Amino acid sequence: MGALLALFREAAGYTQKSLGEIFVVGEQQIASIEQGRRPLKMDLAEQLDQLLDTKGALVAALSEMPEVDLIPLWAEEFLDREREAIAISSYENQVLPGLLQTEPYAWAVFRSRVPFYDEDTIAQLVAARLERQRILQGKNPPITCFVVWEPVLRAPIGGREVWVEQLRHLRACSELPGLMFQVLPLNRTSHASLDGPFVLLETPEHQRLVYTENQRGSQLIADPDEVAILTQKCAMLRSQALTPEDTRDLLDRLLGEA
């Protein structure tokens, strides 16, 4: 699909930048589609067919693509944006952030799901989660800030060995340049996000987005007023959490007790 779009775009005399500007999606998104790093959505395919005068070729080709049901639509869009983000901030109060999970921990998380996943499905989901983590080791990784409620850190998901390995991984990640890992202590009498977890993203075009999940769905939010509220919550949480240095000390103590 990406190669086909590139062929039609060049034939019509557009650059990735000029095409991205027409649809207000940016050069990076067009490049990602053409390189196969993000899927072409049907609504954009219809608009491209009309602009490039391709007689419905993109829509016809897209309709023959196999469906991917493992990742819901909003989550898929979030993962697309996450891959290109220049800054990522998140708060978690149930499980550790996917970008920081070890493989055994991720297996344990997906095995806990109800209704249950079969082993093949879990293997696919874990592989996709580990693939996401490559952004932290890239040449130009995003600035990342993770705030995690202390009970999440102490919960032995997957058993003692998995938990200890996960703690060691978090300790190593906490030393990565541009990555801040902070624990929100259990003894706080209040904090800024009792409403639950969320992720803030900043795109290369400096658009700010919020992603939230609940028991039965997810939502990607672009409304500036809503994003501003979550940005304020994130700033407050970072001030209420342990500093990155004190968080490393806590990890060292937990590893010493393990």
PDB file of C-alpha atoms in Angstrom:
ATOM      1  CA  MET A   1       0.000   0.000   0.000  1.00  0.00           C
ATOM      2  CA  GLY A   2       2.818   2.379   0.854  1.00  0.00           C
ATOM      3  CA  ALA A   3       4.666   1.756  -2.403  1.00  0.00           C
ATOM      4  CA  LEU A   4       1.449   2.236  -4.357  1.00  0.00           C
ATOM      5  CA  LEU A   5       0.766   5.569  -2.679  1.00  0.00           C
ATOM      6  CA  ALA A   6       4.335   6.738  -3.383  1.00  0.00           C
ATOM      7  CA  LEU A   7       3.945   5.786  -7.058  1.00  0.00           C
ATOM      8  CA  PHE A   8       0.675   7.700  -7.441  1.00  0.00           C
ATOM      9  CA  ARG A   9       1.966  10.701  -5.480  1.00  0.00           C
ATOM     10  CA  GLU A  10       5.079  11.072  -7.620  1.00  0.00           C
ATOM     11  CA  ALA A  11       3.089  10.608 -10.833  1.00  0.00           C
ATOM     12  CA  ALA A  12       0.808  13.464  -9.759  1.00  0.00           C
ATOM     13  CA  GLY A  13       3.776  15.731  -9.016  1.00  0.00           C
ATOM     14  CA  TYR A  14       3.461  15.938  -5.236  1.00  0.00           C
ATOM     15  CA  THR A  15       6.184  15.675  -2.589  1.00  0.00           C
ATOM     16  CA  GLN A  16       5.503  14.024   0.754  1.00  0.00           C
ATOM     17  CA  LYS A  17       5.530  17.478   2.318  1.00  0.00           C
ATOM     18  CA  SER A  18       3.099  19.089  -0.131  1.00  0.00           C
ATOM     19  CA  LEU A  19       0.709  16.120   0.061  1.00  0.00           C
ATOM     20  CA  GLY A  20       0.819  16.136   3.857  1.00  0.00           C
ATOM     21  CA  GLU A  21       0.042  19.840   3.937  1.00  0.00           C
ATOM     22  CA  ILE A  22      -3.084  19.399   1.812  1.00  0.00           C
ATOM     23  CA  PHE A  23      -4.565  16.891   4.281  1.00  0.00           C
ATOM     24  CA  VAL A  24      -3.117  18.562   7.401  1.00  0.00           C
ATOM     25  CA  VAL A  25      -1.411  15.317   8.432  1.00  0.00           C
ATOM     26  CA  GLY A  26       2.202  16.362   7.953  1.00  0.00           C
ATOM     27  CA  GLU A  27       5.106  15.055   5.942  1.00  0.00           C
ATOM     28  CA  GLN A  28       6.010  12.489   8.630  1.00  0.00           C
ATOM     29  CA  GLN A  29       2.656  10.722   8.405  1.00  0.00           C
ATOM     30  CA  ILE A  30       2.804  10.446   4.604  1.00  0.00           C
ATOM     31  CA  ALA A  31       6.373   9.138   4.863  1.00  0.00           C
ATOM     32  CA  SER A  32       5.324   6.585   7.498  1.00  0.00           C
ATOM     33  CA  ILE A  33       2.487   5.286   5.315  1.00  0.00           C
ATOM     34  CA  GLU A  34       4.729   4.984   2.260  1.00  0.00           C
ATOM     35  CA  GLN A  35       7.393   3.163   4.283  1.00  0.00           C
ATOM     36  CA  GLY A  36       4.863   0.713   5.718  1.00  0.00           C
ATOM     37  CA  ARG A  37       5.266   1.909   9.312  1.00  0.00           C
ATOM     38  CA  ARG A  38       1.644   2.950   9.693  1.00  0.00           C
ATOM     39  CA  PRO A  39      -1.512   1.799   7.911  1.00  0.00           C
ATOM     40  CA  LEU A  40      -3.428   3.839   5.353  1.00  0.00           C
ATOM     41  CA  LYS A  41      -6.903   4.469   6.759  1.00  0.00           C
ATOM     42  CA  MET A  42      -9.944   4.159   4.480  1.00  0.00           C
ATOM     43  CA  ASP A  43     -11.103   7.775   4.820  1.00  0.00           C
ATOM     44  CA  LEU A  44      -7.678   9.101   3.827  1.00  0.00           C
ATOM     45  CA  ALA A  45      -7.482   6.573   0.958  1.00  0.00           C
ATOM     46  CA  GLU A  46     -10.771   7.907  -0.427  1.00  0.00           C
ATOM     47  CA  GLN A  47      -9.520  11.497  -0.294  1.00  0.00           C
ATOM     48  CA  LEU A  48      -6.189  10.557  -1.884  1.00  0.00           C
ATOM     49  CA  ASP A  49      -7.927   8.695  -4.713  1.00  0.00           C
ATOM     50  CA  GLN A  50      -9.935  11.827  -5.465  1.00  0.00           C
ATOM     51  CA  LEU A  51      -6.977  14.220  -5.316  1.00  0.00           C
ATOM     52  CA  LEU A  52      -4.548  12.001  -7.234  1.00  0.00           C
ATOM     53  CA  ASP A  53      -7.206  10.927  -9.762  1.00  0.00           C
ATOM     54  CA  THR A  54      -6.416   7.239  -9.261  1.00  0.00           C
ATOM     55  CA  LYS A  55      -9.925   5.976 -10.131  1.00  0.00           C
ATOM     56  CA  GLY A  56     -10.426   4.396  -6.702  1.00  0.00           C
ATOM     57  CA  ALA A  57      -7.239   2.294  -6.881  1.00  0.00           C
ATOM     58  CA  LEU A  58      -6.155   2.953  -3.285  1.00  0.00           C
ATOM     59  CA  VAL A  59      -9.594   2.158  -1.847  1.00  0.00           C
ATOM     60  CA  ALA A  60      -9.779  -1.023  -3.942  1.00  0.00           C
ATOM     61  CA  ALA A  61      -6.319  -2.148  -2.813  1.00  0.00           C
ATOM     62  CA  LEU A  62      -7.052  -1.298   0.815  1.00  0.00           C
ATOM     63  CA  SER A  63     -10.273  -3.310   0.755  1.00  0.00           C
ATOM     64  CA  GLU A  64      -8.214  -6.401  -0.074  1.00  0.00           C
ATOM     65  CA  MET A  65      -5.905  -5.951   2.927  1.00  0.00           C
ATOM     66  CA  PRO A  66      -6.411  -8.472   5.775  1.00  0.00           C
ATOM     67  CA  GLU A  67      -8.217  -7.087   8.803  1.00  0.00           C
ATOM     68  CA  VAL A  68      -6.255  -6.618  12.018  1.00  0.00           C
ATOM     69  CA  ASP A  69      -8.532  -7.182  14.984  1.00  0.00           C
ATOM     70  CA  LEU A  70      -6.012  -7.430  17.814  1.00  0.00           C
ATOM     71  CA  ILE A  71      -5.630  -3.662  18.192  1.00  0.00           C
ATOM     72  CA  PRO A  72      -8.735  -1.428  18.374  1.00  0.00           C
ATOM     73  CA  LEU A  73      -8.941   1.580  16.046  1.00  0.00           C
ATOM     74  CA  TRP A  74      -8.158   4.280  18.600  1.00  0.00           C
ATOM     75  CA  ALA A  75      -5.310   2.245  20.092  1.00  0.00           C
ATOM     76  CA  GLU A  76      -3.900   1.690  16.604  1.00  0.00           C
ATOM     77  CA  GLU A  77      -3.960   5.440  15.938  1.00  0.00           C
ATOM     78  CA  PHE A  78      -2.283   6.038  19.317  1.00  0.00           C
ATOM     79  CA  LEU A  79       0.504   3.560  18.497  1.00  0.00           C
ATOM     80  CA  ASP A  80       1.045   5.334  15.166  1.00  0.00           C
ATOM     81  CA  ARG A  81       1.414   8.665  16.947  1.00  0.00           C
ATOM     82  CA  GLU A  82       3.580   7.168  19.696  1.00  0.00           C
ATOM     83  CA  ARG A  83       6.138   5.938  17.147  1.00  0.00           C
ATOM     84  CA  GLU A  84       6.652   9.479  15.878  1.00  0.00           C
ATOM     85  CA  ALA A  85       6.261  11.429  19.132  1.00  0.00           C
ATOM     86  CA  ILE A  86       8.996  13.776  20.285  1.00  0.00           C
ATOM     87  CA  ALA A  87       7.730  13.720  23.890  1.00  0.00           C
ATOM     88  CA  ILE A  88       5.745  11.130  25.867  1.00  0.00           C
ATOM     89  CA  SER A  89       4.435  11.506  29.425  1.00  0.00           C
ATOM     90  CA  SER A  90       2.259   8.987  31.225  1.00  0.00           C
ATOM     91  CA  TYR A  91       0.681   8.085  34.546  1.00  0.00           C
ATOM     92  CA  GLU A  92      -0.129   4.463  35.412  1.00  0.00           C
ATOM     93  CA  ASN A  93      -1.975   3.066  38.429  1.00  0.00           C
ATOM     94  CA  GLN A  94      -2.740  -0.519  37.288  1.00  0.00           C
ATOM     95  CA  VAL A  95       0.269  -1.973  35.459  1.00  0.00           C
ATOM     96  CA  LEU A  96       3.672  -0.691  34.449  1.00  0.00           C
ATOM     97  CA  PRO A  97       3.820   1.303  31.193  1.00  0.00           C
ATOM     98  CA  GLY A  98       4.050  -0.932  28.116  1.00  0.00           C
ATOM     99  CA  LEU A  99       7.212   0.855  26.992  1.00  0.00           C
ATOM    100  CA  LEU A 100       8.975  -0.290  30.191  1.00  0.00           C
ATOM    101  CA  GLN A 101       7.697  -3.876  30.494  1.00  0.00           C
ATOM    102  CA  THR A 102       9.984  -6.886  30.232  1.00  0.00           C
ATOM    103  CA  GLU A 103       8.879  -9.770  28.034  1.00  0.00           C
ATOM    104  CA  PRO A 104       7.910 -12.065  30.982  1.00  0.00           C
ATOM    105  CA  TYR A 105       5.979  -9.224  32.635  1.00  0.00           C
ATOM    106  CA  ALA A 106       4.099  -8.514  29.388  1.00  0.00           C
ATOM    107  CA  TRP A 107       3.228 -12.216  29.092  1.00  0.00           C
ATOM    108  CA  ALA A 108       1.892 -12.155  32.652  1.00  0.00           C
ATOM    109  CA  VAL A 109      -0.205  -9.047  31.940  1.00  0.00           C
ATOM    110  CA  PHE A 110      -1.821 -10.528  28.835  1.00  0.00           C
ATOM    111  CA  ARG A 111      -2.375 -13.904  30.558  1.00  0.00           C
ATOM    112  CA  SER A 112      -4.362 -12.070  33.246  1.00  0.00           C
ATOM    113  CA  ARG A 113      -6.952 -10.844  30.751  1.00  0.00           C
ATOM    114  CA  VAL A 114     -10.570 -11.957  31.061  1.00  0.00           C
ATOM    115  CA  PRO A 115     -11.879 -13.342  28.704  1.00  0.00           C
ATOM    116  CA  PHE A 116      -8.651 -15.228  28.222  1.00  0.00           C
ATOM    117  CA  TYR A 117      -6.354 -14.940  25.219  1.00  0.00           C
ATOM    118  CA  ASP A 118      -4.931 -18.096  23.645  1.00  0.00           C
ATOM    119  CA  GLU A 119      -1.145 -18.499  23.622  1.00  0.00           C
ATOM    120  CA  ASP A 120      -0.739 -17.569  19.954  1.00  0.00           C
ATOM    121  CA  THR A 121      -2.622 -14.314  20.465  1.00  0.00           C
ATOM    122  CA  ILE A 122      -0.555 -13.494  23.548  1.00  0.00           C
ATOM    123  CA  ALA A 123       2.648 -14.141  21.603  1.00  0.00           C
ATOM    124  CA  GLN A 124       1.557 -11.663  18.923  1.00  0.00           C
ATOM    125  CA  LEU A 125       0.594  -9.030  21.472  1.00  0.00           C
ATOM    126  CA  VAL A 126       3.850  -9.400  23.413  1.00  0.00           C
ATOM    127  CA  ALA A 127       5.887  -9.168  20.200  1.00  0.00           C
ATOM    128  CA  ALA A 128       4.048  -5.965  19.270  1.00  0.00           C
ATOM    129  CA  ARG A 129       4.666  -4.512  22.734  1.00  0.00           C
ATOM    130  CA  LEU A 130       8.393  -5.270  22.576  1.00  0.00           C
ATOM    131  CA  GLU A 131       8.558  -3.755  19.092  1.00  0.00           C
ATOM    132  CA  ARG A 132       7.096  -0.532  20.514  1.00  0.00           C
ATOM    133  CA  GLN A 133       9.997  -0.275  22.939  1.00  0.00           C
ATOM    134  CA  ARG A 134      12.466   0.258  20.107  1.00  0.00           C
ATOM    135  CA  ILE A 135      11.629   3.960  20.170  1.00  0.00           C
ATOM    136  CA  LEU A 136      13.503   4.269  23.479  1.00  0.00           C
ATOM    137  CA  GLN A 137      16.717   2.967  21.913  1.00  0.00           C
ATOM    138  CA  GLY A 138      16.501   4.891  18.647  1.00  0.00           C
ATOM    139  CA  LYS A 139      18.986   7.453  17.396  1.00  0.00           C
ATOM    140  CA  ASN A 140      16.732  10.316  18.468  1.00  0.00           C
ATOM    141  CA  PRO A 141      14.472   8.905  21.205  1.00  0.00           C
ATOM    142  CA  PRO A 142      11.588  11.008  22.504  1.00  0.00           C
ATOM    143  CA  ILE A 143      11.780  12.770  25.854  1.00  0.00           C
ATOM    144  CA  THR A 144       9.822  10.474  28.158  1.00  0.00           C
ATOM    145  CA  CYS A 145       8.385  10.850  31.649  1.00  0.00           C
ATOM    146  CA  PHE A 146       6.685   7.972  33.463  1.00  0.00           C
ATOM    147  CA  VAL A 147       4.874   8.416  36.781  1.00  0.00           C
ATOM    148  CA  VAL A 148       3.736   5.147  38.378  1.00  0.00           C
ATOM    149  CA  TRP A 149       1.738   4.622  41.578  1.00  0.00           C
ATOM    150  CA  GLU A 150       3.812   2.729  44.144  1.00  0.00           C
ATOM    151  CA  PRO A 151       1.478  -0.307  44.511  1.00  0.00           C
ATOM    152  CA  VAL A 152       2.014  -1.015  40.788  1.00  0.00           C
ATOM    153  CA  LEU A 153       5.761  -1.132  41.384  1.00  0.00           C
ATOM    154  CA  ARG A 154       5.377  -3.509  44.341  1.00  0.00           C
ATOM    155  CA  ALA A 155       2.828  -5.866  42.765  1.00  0.00           C
ATOM    156  CA  PRO A 156       4.593  -9.185  41.898  1.00  0.00           C
ATOM    157  CA  ILE A 157       2.829  -9.648  38.557  1.00  0.00           C
ATOM    158  CA  GLY A 158       3.958 -12.958  37.060  1.00  0.00           C
ATOM    159  CA  GLY A 159       5.622 -14.145  40.264  1.00  0.00           C
ATOM    160  CA  ARG A 160       8.757 -13.276  42.206  1.00  0.00           C
ATOM    161  CA  GLU A 161      11.332 -13.969  39.469  1.00  0.00           C
ATOM    162  CA  VAL A 162       9.414 -11.942  36.885  1.00  0.00           C
ATOM    163  CA  TRP A 163       8.999  -9.109  39.388  1.00  0.00           C
ATOM    164  CA  VAL A 164      12.692  -8.969  40.299  1.00  0.00           C
ATOM    165  CA  GLU A 165      13.711  -9.001  36.625  1.00  0.00           C
ATOM    166  CA  GLN A 166      11.222  -6.202  35.987  1.00  0.00           C
ATOM    167  CA  LEU A 167      12.661  -4.118  38.841  1.00  0.00           C
ATOM    168  CA  ARG A 168      16.171  -4.540  37.413  1.00  0.00           C
ATOM    169  CA  HIS A 169      14.908  -3.464  34.009  1.00  0.00           C
ATOM    170  CA  LEU A 170      13.254  -0.365  35.470  1.00  0.00           C
ATOM    171  CA  ARG A 171      16.481   0.503  37.290  1.00  0.00           C
ATOM    172  CA  ALA A 172      18.412   0.268  34.009  1.00  0.00           C
ATOM    173  CA  CYS A 173      15.786   2.294  32.128  1.00  0.00           C
ATOM    174  CA  SER A 174      15.927   5.008  34.786  1.00  0.00           C
ATOM    175  CA  GLU A 175      19.499   5.745  33.681  1.00  0.00           C
ATOM    176  CA  LEU A 176      18.600   6.278  30.016  1.00  0.00           C
ATOM    177  CA  PRO A 177      19.181   9.838  28.815  1.00  0.00           C
ATOM    178  CA  GLY A 178      15.960  11.758  28.346  1.00  0.00           C
ATOM    179  CA  LEU A 179      13.905   9.217  30.364  1.00  0.00           C
ATOM    180  CA  MET A 180      12.451  10.132  33.754  1.00  0.00           C
ATOM    181  CA  PHE A 181      10.893   7.428  35.904  1.00  0.00           C
ATOM    182  CA  GLN A 182       9.094   8.572  39.051  1.00  0.00           C
ATOM    183  CA  VAL A 183       7.052   6.739  41.668  1.00  0.00           C
ATOM    184  CA  LEU A 184       3.988   8.331  43.229  1.00  0.00           C
ATOM    185  CA  PRO A 185       4.281   7.213  46.872  1.00  0.00           C
ATOM    186  CA  LEU A 186       1.537   5.227  48.551  1.00  0.00           C
ATOM    187  CA  ASN A 187       1.544   7.448  51.646  1.00  0.00           C
ATOM    188  CA  ARG A 188       0.201  10.501  49.810  1.00  0.00           C
ATOM    189  CA  THR A 189      -3.191  11.514  51.161  1.00  0.00           C
ATOM    190  CA  SER A 190      -4.259  12.883  47.744  1.00  0.00           C
ATOM    191  CA  HIS A 191      -2.956  13.171  44.208  1.00  0.00           C
ATOM    192  CA  ALA A 192      -3.864  14.782  40.893  1.00  0.00           C
ATOM    193  CA  SER A 193      -5.128  11.785  38.928  1.00  0.00           C
ATOM    194  CA  LEU A 194      -7.587   9.794  40.972  1.00  0.00           C
ATOM    195  CA  ASP A 195      -9.573   9.548  37.724  1.00  0.00           C
ATOM    196  CA  GLY A 196      -7.066   7.050  36.316  1.00  0.00           C
ATOM    197  CA  PRO A 197      -4.150   6.597  33.905  1.00  0.00           C
ATOM    198  CA  PHE A 198      -3.412   8.567  30.742  1.00  0.00           C
ATOM    199  CA  VAL A 199      -0.682   9.231  28.181  1.00  0.00           C
ATOM    200  CA  LEU A 200       0.319  12.620  26.747  1.00  0.00           C
ATOM    201  CA  LEU A 201       2.012  12.806  23.350  1.00  0.00           C
ATOM    202  CA  GLU A 202       3.649  15.647  21.438  1.00  0.00           C
ATOM    203  CA  THR A 203       3.922  15.094  17.674  1.00  0.00           C
ATOM    204  CA  PRO A 204       6.725  16.385  15.406  1.00  0.00           C
ATOM    205  CA  GLU A 205       4.267  19.116  14.355  1.00  0.00           C
ATOM    206  CA  HIS A 206       3.962  20.053  18.078  1.00  0.00           C
ATOM    207  CA  GLN A 207       0.368  18.909  18.319  1.00  0.00           C
ATOM    208  CA  ARG A 208      -0.498  17.611  21.778  1.00  0.00           C
ATOM    209  CA  LEU A 209      -2.712  14.535  22.189  1.00  0.00           C
ATOM    210  CA  VAL A 210      -4.044  12.530  25.124  1.00  0.00           C
ATOM    211  CA  TYR A 211      -4.763   8.794  25.133  1.00  0.00           C
ATOM    212  CA  THR A 212      -6.926   7.178  27.803  1.00  0.00           C
ATOM    213  CA  GLU A 213      -8.211   3.631  28.369  1.00  0.00           C
ATOM    214  CA  ASN A 214     -10.942   2.110  30.483  1.00  0.00           C
ATOM    215  CA  GLN A 215     -12.356  -1.383  31.008  1.00  0.00           C
ATOM    216  CA  ARG A 216     -14.155  -1.531  27.650  1.00  0.00           C
ATOM    217  CA  GLY A 217     -12.509   0.960  25.323  1.00  0.00           C
ATOM    218  CA  SER A 218     -10.003   3.690  24.617  1.00  0.00           C
ATOM    219  CA  GLN A 219      -9.991   7.265  23.399  1.00  0.00           C
ATOM    220  CA  LEU A 220      -7.518   9.532  21.601  1.00  0.00           C
ATOM    221  CA  ILE A 221      -8.216  13.176  22.482  1.00  0.00           C
ATOM    222  CA  ALA A 222      -7.087  16.162  20.420  1.00  0.00           C
ATOM    223  CA  ASP A 223      -9.387  18.871  21.828  1.00  0.00           C
ATOM    224  CA  PRO A 224      -7.038  21.621  23.141  1.00  0.00           C
ATOM    225  CA  ASP A 225      -9.148  22.304  26.262  1.00  0.00           C
ATOM    226  CA  GLU A 226      -9.200  18.630  27.268  1.00  0.00           C
ATOM    227  CA  VAL A 227      -5.504  18.216  26.507  1.00  0.00           C
ATOM    228  CA  ALA A 228      -4.715  21.275  28.650  1.00  0.00           C
ATOM    229  CA  ILE A 229      -6.487  19.722  31.654  1.00  0.00           C
ATOM    230  CA  LEU A 230      -4.487  16.493  31.388  1.00  0.00           C
ATOM    231  CA  THR A 231      -1.272  18.470  30.872  1.00  0.00           C
ATOM    232  CA  GLN A 232      -1.931  20.283  34.150  1.00  0.00           C
ATOM    233  CA  LYS A 233      -2.601  16.962  35.893  1.00  0.00           C
ATOM    234  CA  CYS A 234       0.650  15.557  34.545  1.00  0.00           C
ATOM    235  CA  ALA A 235       2.649  18.526  35.827  1.00  0.00           C
ATOM    236  CA  MET A 236       1.042  18.213  39.261  1.00  0.00           C
ATOM    237  CA  LEU A 237       1.694  14.465  39.411  1.00  0.00           C
ATOM    238  CA  ARG A 238       5.371  14.977  38.635  1.00  0.00           C
ATOM    239  CA  SER A 239       5.627  17.442  41.514  1.00  0.00           C
ATOM    240  CA  GLN A 240       3.807  15.036  43.870  1.00  0.00           C
ATOM    241  CA  ALA A 241       5.914  12.000  42.925  1.00  0.00           C
ATOM    242  CA  LEU A 242       9.351  11.061  44.188  1.00  0.00           C
ATOM    243  CA  THR A 243      12.189  12.642  42.240  1.00  0.00           C
ATOM    244  CA  PRO A 244      13.944  10.406  39.676  1.00  0.00           C
ATOM    245  CA  GLU A 245      16.885  10.123  42.093  1.00  0.00           C
ATOM    246  CA  ASP A 246      14.677   9.120  45.037  1.00  0.00           C
ATOM    247  CA  THR A 247      12.858   6.679  42.757  1.00  0.00           C
ATOM    248  CA  ARG A 248      16.168   5.009  41.904  1.00  0.00           C
ATOM    249  CA  ASP A 249      16.885   4.721  45.629  1.00  0.00           C
ATOM    250  CA  LEU A 250      13.495   3.045  46.132  1.00  0.00           C
ATOM    251  CA  LEU A 251      14.240   0.581  43.324  1.00  0.00           C
ATOM    252  CA  ASP A 252      17.607  -0.206  44.910  1.00  0.00           C
ATOM    253  CA  ARG A 253      15.934  -0.857  48.272  1.00  0.00           C
ATOM    254  CA  LEU A 254      13.340  -3.152  46.726  1.00  0.00           C
ATOM    255  CA  LEU A 255      16.038  -5.067  44.866  1.00  0.00           C
ATOM    256  CA  GLY A 256      18.034  -5.343  48.094  1.00  0.00           C
ATOM    257  CA  GLU A 257      15.018  -6.814  49.871  1.00  0.00           C
ATOM    258  CA  ALA A 258      14.135  -9.180  47.012  1.00  0.00           C
TER     259      ALA A 258
END
